[in-house]
PDB file of C-alpha atoms in Angstrom:
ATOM      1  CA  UNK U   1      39.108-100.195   6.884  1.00  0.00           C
ATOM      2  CA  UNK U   2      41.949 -98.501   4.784  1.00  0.00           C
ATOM      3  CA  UNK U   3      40.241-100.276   1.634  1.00  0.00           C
ATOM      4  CA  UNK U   4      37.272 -97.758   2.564  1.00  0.00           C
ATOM      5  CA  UNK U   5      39.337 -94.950   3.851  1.00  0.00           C
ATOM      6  CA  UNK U   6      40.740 -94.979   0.366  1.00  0.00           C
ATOM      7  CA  UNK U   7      37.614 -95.345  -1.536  1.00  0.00           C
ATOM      8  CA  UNK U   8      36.474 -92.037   0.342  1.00  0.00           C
ATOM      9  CA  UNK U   9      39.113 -90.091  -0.346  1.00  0.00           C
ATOM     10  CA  UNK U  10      38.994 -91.114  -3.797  1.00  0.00           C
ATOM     11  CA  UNK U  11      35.624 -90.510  -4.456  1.00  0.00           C
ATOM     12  CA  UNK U  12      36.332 -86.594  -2.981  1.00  0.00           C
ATOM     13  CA  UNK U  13      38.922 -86.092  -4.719  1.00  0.00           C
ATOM     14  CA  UNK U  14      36.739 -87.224  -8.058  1.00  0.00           C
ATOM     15  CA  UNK U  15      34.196 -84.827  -6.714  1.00  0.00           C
ATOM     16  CA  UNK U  16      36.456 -81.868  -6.300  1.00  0.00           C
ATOM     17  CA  UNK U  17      37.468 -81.947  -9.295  1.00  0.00           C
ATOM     18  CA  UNK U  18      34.378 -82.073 -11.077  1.00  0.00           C
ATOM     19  CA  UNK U  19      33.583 -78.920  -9.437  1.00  0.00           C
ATOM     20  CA  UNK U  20      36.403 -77.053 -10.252  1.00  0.00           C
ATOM     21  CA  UNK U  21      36.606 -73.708 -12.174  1.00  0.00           C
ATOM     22  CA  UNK U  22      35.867 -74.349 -16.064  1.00  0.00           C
ATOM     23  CA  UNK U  23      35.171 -72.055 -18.573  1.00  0.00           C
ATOM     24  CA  UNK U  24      31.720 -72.012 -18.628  1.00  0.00           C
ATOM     25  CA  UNK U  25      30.940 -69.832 -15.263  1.00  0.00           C
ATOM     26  CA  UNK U  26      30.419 -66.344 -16.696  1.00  0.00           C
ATOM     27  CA  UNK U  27      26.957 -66.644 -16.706  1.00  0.00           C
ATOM     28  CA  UNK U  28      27.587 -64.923 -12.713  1.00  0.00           C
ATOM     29  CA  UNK U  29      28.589 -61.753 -14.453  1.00  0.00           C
ATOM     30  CA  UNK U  30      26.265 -58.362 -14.574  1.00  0.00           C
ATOM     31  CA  UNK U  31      28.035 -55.802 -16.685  1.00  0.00           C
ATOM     32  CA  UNK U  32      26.926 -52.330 -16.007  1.00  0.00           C
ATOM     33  CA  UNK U  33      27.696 -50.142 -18.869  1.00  0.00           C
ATOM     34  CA  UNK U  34      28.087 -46.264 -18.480  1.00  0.00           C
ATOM     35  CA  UNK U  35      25.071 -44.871 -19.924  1.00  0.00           C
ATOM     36  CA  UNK U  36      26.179 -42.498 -23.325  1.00  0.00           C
ATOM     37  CA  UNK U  37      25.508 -38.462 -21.589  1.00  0.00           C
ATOM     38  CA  UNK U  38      26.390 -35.491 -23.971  1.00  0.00           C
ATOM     39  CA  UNK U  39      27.995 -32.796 -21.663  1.00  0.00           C
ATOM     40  CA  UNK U  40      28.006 -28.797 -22.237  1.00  0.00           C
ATOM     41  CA  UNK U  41      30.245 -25.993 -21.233  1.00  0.00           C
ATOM     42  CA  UNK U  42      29.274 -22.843 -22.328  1.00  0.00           C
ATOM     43  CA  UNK U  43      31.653 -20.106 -21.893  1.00  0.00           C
ATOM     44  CA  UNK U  44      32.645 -16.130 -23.387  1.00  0.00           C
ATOM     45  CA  UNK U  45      35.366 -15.648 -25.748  1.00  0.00           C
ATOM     46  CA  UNK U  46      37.635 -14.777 -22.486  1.00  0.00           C
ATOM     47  CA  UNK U  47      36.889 -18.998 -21.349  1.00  0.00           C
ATOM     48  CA  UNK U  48      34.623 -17.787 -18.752  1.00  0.00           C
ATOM     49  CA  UNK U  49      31.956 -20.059 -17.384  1.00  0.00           C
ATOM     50  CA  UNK U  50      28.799 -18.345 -18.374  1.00  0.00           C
ATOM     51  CA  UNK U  51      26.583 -20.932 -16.576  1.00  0.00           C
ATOM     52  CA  UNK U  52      28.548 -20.421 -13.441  1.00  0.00           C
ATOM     53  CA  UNK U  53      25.824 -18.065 -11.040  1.00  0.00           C
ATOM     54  CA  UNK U  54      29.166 -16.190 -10.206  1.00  0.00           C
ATOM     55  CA  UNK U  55      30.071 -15.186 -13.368  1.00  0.00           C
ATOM     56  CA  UNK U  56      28.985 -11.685 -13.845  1.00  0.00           C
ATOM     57  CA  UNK U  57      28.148 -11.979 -17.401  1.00  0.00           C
ATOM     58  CA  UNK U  58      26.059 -15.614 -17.147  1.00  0.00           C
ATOM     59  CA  UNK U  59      23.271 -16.238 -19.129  1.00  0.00           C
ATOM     60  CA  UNK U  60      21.266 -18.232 -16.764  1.00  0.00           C
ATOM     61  CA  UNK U  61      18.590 -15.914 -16.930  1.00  0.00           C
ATOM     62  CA  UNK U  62      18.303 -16.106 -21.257  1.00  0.00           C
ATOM     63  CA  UNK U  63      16.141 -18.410 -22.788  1.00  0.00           C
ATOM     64  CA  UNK U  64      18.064 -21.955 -23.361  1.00  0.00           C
ATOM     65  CA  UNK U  65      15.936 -24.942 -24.482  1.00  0.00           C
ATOM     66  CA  UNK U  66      16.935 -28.520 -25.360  1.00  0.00           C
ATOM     67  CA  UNK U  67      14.827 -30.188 -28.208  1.00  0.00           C
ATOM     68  CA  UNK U  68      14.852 -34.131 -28.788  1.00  0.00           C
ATOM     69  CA  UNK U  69      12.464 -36.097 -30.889  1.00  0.00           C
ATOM     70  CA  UNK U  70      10.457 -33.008 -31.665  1.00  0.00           C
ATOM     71  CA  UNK U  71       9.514 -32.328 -28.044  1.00  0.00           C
ATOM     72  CA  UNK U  72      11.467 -28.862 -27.299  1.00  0.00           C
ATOM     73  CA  UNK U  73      11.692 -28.562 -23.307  1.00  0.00           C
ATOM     74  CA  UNK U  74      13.173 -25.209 -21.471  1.00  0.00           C
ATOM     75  CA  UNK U  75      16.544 -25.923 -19.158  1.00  0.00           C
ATOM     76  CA  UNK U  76      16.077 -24.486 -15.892  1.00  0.00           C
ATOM     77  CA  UNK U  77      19.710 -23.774 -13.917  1.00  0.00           C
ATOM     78  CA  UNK U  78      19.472 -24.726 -10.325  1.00  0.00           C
ATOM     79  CA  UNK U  79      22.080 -24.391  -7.645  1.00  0.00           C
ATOM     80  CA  UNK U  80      23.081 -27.887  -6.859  1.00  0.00           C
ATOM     81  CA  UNK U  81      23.120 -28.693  -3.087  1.00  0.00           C
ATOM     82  CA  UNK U  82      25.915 -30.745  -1.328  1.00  0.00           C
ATOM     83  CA  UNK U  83      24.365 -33.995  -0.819  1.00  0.00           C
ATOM     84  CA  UNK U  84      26.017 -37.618   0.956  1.00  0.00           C
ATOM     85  CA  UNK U  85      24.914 -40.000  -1.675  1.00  0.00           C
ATOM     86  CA  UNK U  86      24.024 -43.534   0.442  1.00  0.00           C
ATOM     87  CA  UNK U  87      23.679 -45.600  -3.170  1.00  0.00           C
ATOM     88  CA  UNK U  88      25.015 -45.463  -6.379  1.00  0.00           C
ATOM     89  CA  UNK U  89      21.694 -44.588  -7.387  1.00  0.00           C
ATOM     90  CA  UNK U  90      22.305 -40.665  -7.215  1.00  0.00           C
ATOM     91  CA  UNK U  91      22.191 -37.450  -9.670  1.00  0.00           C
ATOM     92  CA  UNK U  92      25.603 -36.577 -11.055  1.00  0.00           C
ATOM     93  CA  UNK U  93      27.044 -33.591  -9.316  1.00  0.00           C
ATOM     94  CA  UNK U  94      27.158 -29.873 -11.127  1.00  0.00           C
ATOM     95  CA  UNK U  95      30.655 -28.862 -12.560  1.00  0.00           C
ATOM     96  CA  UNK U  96      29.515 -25.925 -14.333  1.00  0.00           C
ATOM     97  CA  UNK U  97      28.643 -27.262 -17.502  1.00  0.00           C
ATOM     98  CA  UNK U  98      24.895 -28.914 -18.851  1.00  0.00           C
ATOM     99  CA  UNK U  99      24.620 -32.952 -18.945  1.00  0.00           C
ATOM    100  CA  UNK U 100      22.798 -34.195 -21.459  1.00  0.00           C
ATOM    101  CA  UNK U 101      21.056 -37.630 -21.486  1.00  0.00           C
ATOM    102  CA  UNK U 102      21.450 -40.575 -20.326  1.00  0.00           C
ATOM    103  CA  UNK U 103      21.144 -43.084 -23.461  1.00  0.00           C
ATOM    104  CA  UNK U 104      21.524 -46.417 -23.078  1.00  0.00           C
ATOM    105  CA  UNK U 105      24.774 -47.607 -23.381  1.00  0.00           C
ATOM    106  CA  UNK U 106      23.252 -49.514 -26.568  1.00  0.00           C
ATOM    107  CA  UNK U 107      21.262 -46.932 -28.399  1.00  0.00           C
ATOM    108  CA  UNK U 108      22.240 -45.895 -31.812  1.00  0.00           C
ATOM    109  CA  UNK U 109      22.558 -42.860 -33.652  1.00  0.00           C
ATOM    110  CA  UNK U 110      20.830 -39.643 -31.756  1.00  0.00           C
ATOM    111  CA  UNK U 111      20.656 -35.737 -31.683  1.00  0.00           C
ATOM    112  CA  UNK U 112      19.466 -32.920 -29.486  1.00  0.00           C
ATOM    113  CA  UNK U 113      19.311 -29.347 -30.164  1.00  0.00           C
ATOM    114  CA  UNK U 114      20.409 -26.877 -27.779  1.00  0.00           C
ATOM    115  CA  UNK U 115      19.418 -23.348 -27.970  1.00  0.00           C
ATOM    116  CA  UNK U 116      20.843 -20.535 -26.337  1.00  0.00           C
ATOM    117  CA  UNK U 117      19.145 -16.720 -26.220  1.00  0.00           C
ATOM    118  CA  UNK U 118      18.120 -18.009 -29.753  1.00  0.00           C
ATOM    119  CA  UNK U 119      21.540 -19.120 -31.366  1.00  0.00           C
ATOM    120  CA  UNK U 120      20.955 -23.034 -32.268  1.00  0.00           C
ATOM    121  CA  UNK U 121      24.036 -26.064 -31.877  1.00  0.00           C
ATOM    122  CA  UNK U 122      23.150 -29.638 -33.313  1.00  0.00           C
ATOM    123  CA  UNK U 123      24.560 -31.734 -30.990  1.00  0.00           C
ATOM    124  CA  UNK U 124      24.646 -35.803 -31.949  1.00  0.00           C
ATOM    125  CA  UNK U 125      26.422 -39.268 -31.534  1.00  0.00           C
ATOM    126  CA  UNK U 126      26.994 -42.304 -33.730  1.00  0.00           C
ATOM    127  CA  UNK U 127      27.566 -45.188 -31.483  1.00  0.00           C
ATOM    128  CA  UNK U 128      28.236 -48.810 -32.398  1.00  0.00           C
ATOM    129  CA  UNK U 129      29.655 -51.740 -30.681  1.00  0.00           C
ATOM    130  CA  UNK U 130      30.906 -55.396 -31.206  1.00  0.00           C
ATOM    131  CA  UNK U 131      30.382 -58.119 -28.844  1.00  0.00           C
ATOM    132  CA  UNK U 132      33.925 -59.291 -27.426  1.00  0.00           C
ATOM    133  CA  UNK U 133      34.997 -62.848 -25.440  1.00  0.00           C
ATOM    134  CA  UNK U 134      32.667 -63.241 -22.049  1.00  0.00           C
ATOM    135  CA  UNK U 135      29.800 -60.951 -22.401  1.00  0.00           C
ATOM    136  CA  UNK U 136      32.125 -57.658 -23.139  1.00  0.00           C
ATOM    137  CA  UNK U 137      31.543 -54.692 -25.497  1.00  0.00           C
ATOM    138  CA  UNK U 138      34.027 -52.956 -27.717  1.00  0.00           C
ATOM    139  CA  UNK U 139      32.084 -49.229 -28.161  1.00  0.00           C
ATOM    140  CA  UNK U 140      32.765 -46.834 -30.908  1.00  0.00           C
ATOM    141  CA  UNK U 141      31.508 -43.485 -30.461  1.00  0.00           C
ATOM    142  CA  UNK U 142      31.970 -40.420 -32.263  1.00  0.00           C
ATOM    143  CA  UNK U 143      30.249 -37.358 -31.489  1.00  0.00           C
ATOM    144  CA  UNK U 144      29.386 -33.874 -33.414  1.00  0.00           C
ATOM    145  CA  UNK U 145      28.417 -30.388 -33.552  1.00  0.00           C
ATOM    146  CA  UNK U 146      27.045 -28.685 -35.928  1.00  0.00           C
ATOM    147  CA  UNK U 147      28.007 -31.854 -37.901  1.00  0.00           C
ATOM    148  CA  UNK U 148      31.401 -30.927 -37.063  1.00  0.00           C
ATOM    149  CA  UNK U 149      33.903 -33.723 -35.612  1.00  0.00           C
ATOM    150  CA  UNK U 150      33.646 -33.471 -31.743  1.00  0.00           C
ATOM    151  CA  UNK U 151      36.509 -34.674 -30.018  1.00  0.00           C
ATOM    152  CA  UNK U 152      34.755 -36.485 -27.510  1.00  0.00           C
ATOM    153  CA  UNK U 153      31.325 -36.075 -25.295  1.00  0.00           C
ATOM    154  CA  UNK U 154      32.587 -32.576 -23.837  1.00  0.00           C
ATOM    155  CA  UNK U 155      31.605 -30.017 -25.630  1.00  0.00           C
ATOM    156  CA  UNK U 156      32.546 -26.203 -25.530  1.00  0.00           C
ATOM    157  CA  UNK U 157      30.411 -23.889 -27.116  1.00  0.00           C
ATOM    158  CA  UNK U 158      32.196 -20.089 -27.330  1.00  0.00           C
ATOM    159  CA  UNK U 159      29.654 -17.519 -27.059  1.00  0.00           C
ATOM    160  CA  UNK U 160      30.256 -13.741 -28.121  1.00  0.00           C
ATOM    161  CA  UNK U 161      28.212 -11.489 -25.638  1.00  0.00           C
ATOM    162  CA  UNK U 162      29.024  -8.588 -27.642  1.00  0.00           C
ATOM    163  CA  UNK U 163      26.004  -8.475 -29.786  1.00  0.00           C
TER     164      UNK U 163
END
């Protein structure tokens, strides 16, 4: 009987440890990479928000269009209602400034043209990335204006309203 009682445990043991953690269980892993979004403040000399509806001075009312692969589309402001988001799956919530996009987290070089009352800003990206160990990414982006170095996705556009 302990001859058997031995054999048992030795045989579970053998089969614990051939399922044991190794190396090769990554496959498990969804990566969910932030989508590349190009965000816009636009504000008077003074740093006012000029697409905030209480700003006296806003220019929600001008004519602002975005244009992207040759298709030129007019922005409409809208006043954002509170909403309880029961996903993930939900619209980003208004801060006062324009969000641009989404482009997958993969896409390459791209550019959209915003104009405001008739004034227009190039803004663009350069993106590349290196696969790393397990199914990461390193990303390099670097965005522009006016093929100007942009700091980073926020950008600021100063507009003088004395004109």
């Amino acid at each position: 009987m302990r001859k058997i009682l031995f054999t048992l445990l030795l045989f579970l043991g053998a089969m614990l440890v051939n399922t044991s953690c190794s190396s090769d269980d990554d496959d498990d892993i969804i990566w969910d990479f932030y989508p590349i979004t190009l965000n816009v403040e636009v504000v008077d000399e003074s740093g006012n928000n000029l697409l905030d509806p209480s700003c006296a001075e806003n220019i929600l009312s001008r004519p602002i269009t975005l244009t992207h692969d040759g298709e030129t589309t007019p922005i409409e402001m809208y006043e954002q209602k509170e909403a309880t988001p029961n996903s993930r799956a939900y619209l980003a919530r208004w801060y006062g400034a324009y969000i641009i996009g989404e482009w997958d987290a993969f896409s390459k070089d791209d550019s959209v043209k915003l104009n405001i009352d008739g004034k227009e800003y190039e803004l663009s990206f350069t993106n590349s990335y290196k696969a790393q160990k397990h199914g990461a990414y390193d990303f390099d982006r670097k965005y522009y204006i006016d093929d100007q170095a942009n700091e980073n996705r926020n950008y600021k556009i100063v507009l003088n309203l004395q004109h």
